[in-house]
Phi, psi and omega in degrees: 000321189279344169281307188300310181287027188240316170261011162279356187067047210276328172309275200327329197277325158303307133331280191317312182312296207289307182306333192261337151307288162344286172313312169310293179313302198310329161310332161289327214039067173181159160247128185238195192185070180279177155316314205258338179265320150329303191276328197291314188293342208245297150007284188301320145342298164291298198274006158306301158343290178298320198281290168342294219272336180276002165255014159306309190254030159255359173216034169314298193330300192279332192306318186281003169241339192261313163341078176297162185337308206286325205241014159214099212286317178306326183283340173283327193083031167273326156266152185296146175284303159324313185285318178309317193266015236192276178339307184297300176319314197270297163332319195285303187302306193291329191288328191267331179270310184322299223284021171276340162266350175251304161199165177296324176321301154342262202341302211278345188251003144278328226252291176291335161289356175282298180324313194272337161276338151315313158285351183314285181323281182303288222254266186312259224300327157336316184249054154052268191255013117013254131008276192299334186289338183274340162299323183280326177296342175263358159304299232266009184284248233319343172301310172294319184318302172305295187333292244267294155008289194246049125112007185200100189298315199285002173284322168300343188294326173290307184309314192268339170283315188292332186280311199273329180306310195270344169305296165341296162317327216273316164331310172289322165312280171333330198265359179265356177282316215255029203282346161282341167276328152298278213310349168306303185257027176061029159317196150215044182290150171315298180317292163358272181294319188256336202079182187293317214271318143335310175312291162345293184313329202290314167324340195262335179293335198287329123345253182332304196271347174299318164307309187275321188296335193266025143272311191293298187322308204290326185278004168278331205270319155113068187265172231222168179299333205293326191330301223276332199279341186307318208277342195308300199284002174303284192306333163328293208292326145001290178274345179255029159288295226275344172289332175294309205311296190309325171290340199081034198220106189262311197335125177055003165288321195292313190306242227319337156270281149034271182310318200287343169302295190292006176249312185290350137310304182283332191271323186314312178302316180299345202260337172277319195278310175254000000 
């Protein structure tokens, strides 16, 4: 049981859940629990799930060179191909009937965020920061995915820029982590193609710039004072991912941008709510 929520991502799906509940409140500017914001989170789940889990087995290959044992169970063969695919099956279903409760509007933009994570792995990451812009923007989805929930999508447009911005970072990150198992399976990833060190860089500005824009976007957006010290330890950690990047030191920035996600939740919600 613990391979399988290991290859569904069930921390990360719990992020999404919780990203797409933000997102509805900031959209309320209250905190609430409609119905339609429950099926949306529960929505985002399954088709995390599904996504999450058919690209374990487009990236068995590169898993068994970038990966220890413990974090991809399927390319070690602790899970089943049958089992992977019951995953695959079962998300899509569960991601398609929530979000069939909520609206149709839900349906097509779970349905096209599955499609681009499905293609991520085998397709999309091959033509390298591409890939990522398209991966990130569909991280940085369920901030919208809530707005769009409870009846009012544009709210979700800052929330959801800012999400897929530090995705971007963290995405770029990964790949300097991961350039020897792509280059193994013929990736075109930036590292790949530019090398590590080069990569690095590009990572630590996209790092860097996260701070004035996740100032600039709220305060344009008319985000209430609580917004900005909430957002501080976001932007710390921001900033010293892109000083690890810059050093040539990749180790622990994706947890650390990782974190600066789930804080940058919390301040988007306080600058509406409170």
């Amino acid at each position: 049981m613990i391979d399988v929520l290991r290859l569904i991502r069930a921390h990360n799906l719990l992020i999404a859940a919780a990203g797409v509940v933000a997102g509805g409140w900031i959209a309320r500017g209250a905190i609430v629990l409609p119905i339609v914001l429950v099926w949306a989170a529960v929505s985002a789940a399954g088709f995390g799930a599904a996504g999450n889990a058919r690209n374990d087995l487009a990236d068995a290959p590169a898993d068994r060179v970038n990966r220890p044992p413990s974090e991809r169970p399927f390319a070690r063969g602790r899970v089943r191909r049958g089992t992977l695919d019951l995953c695959v099956a079962g998300g899509a279903f569960v991601g398609c009937l929530g979000a069939a409760l909520v609206s149709g509007w839900a349906v097509l933009v779970g349905l096209a965020a599955l499609a681009a994570m499905i293609a991520y792995s085998p397709y999309l990451k091959r033509t390298g920061l591409a890939g990522n812009v398209v991966v990130s923007v569909v991280s940085g989805l369920p901030l919208f995915y809530g707005a769009l929930a409870v009846g009012n999508a544009a709210a979700g447009l800052v929330p959801w820029a800012l999400a897929a911005w530090l995705h971007l970072a963290r995405e770029l990150t990964k790949d300097v982590d991961d350039v020897e198992g792509d280059r193994l399976v013929g990736r075109r990833t930036l590292a790949v193609t530019l090398g590590p060190g080069p990569a690095a860089r590009i990572a630590s500005l996209v790092s860097f710039w996260f701070v004035p824009v996740s100032v600039a976007l709220p305060w344009a957006a008319g985000y209430g004072a609580a917004y900005f010290p909430a957002a501080a330890p976001a932007q710390v950690l921001a900033l010293g991912a892109g000083l690890r990047l810059r050093r040539g030191r990749a180790g622990r920035v994706s947890f650390a941008l990782k974190v600066a996600m789930v804080l940058g939740l919390v301040a988007l919600t306080l600058g509406r709510v409170w």
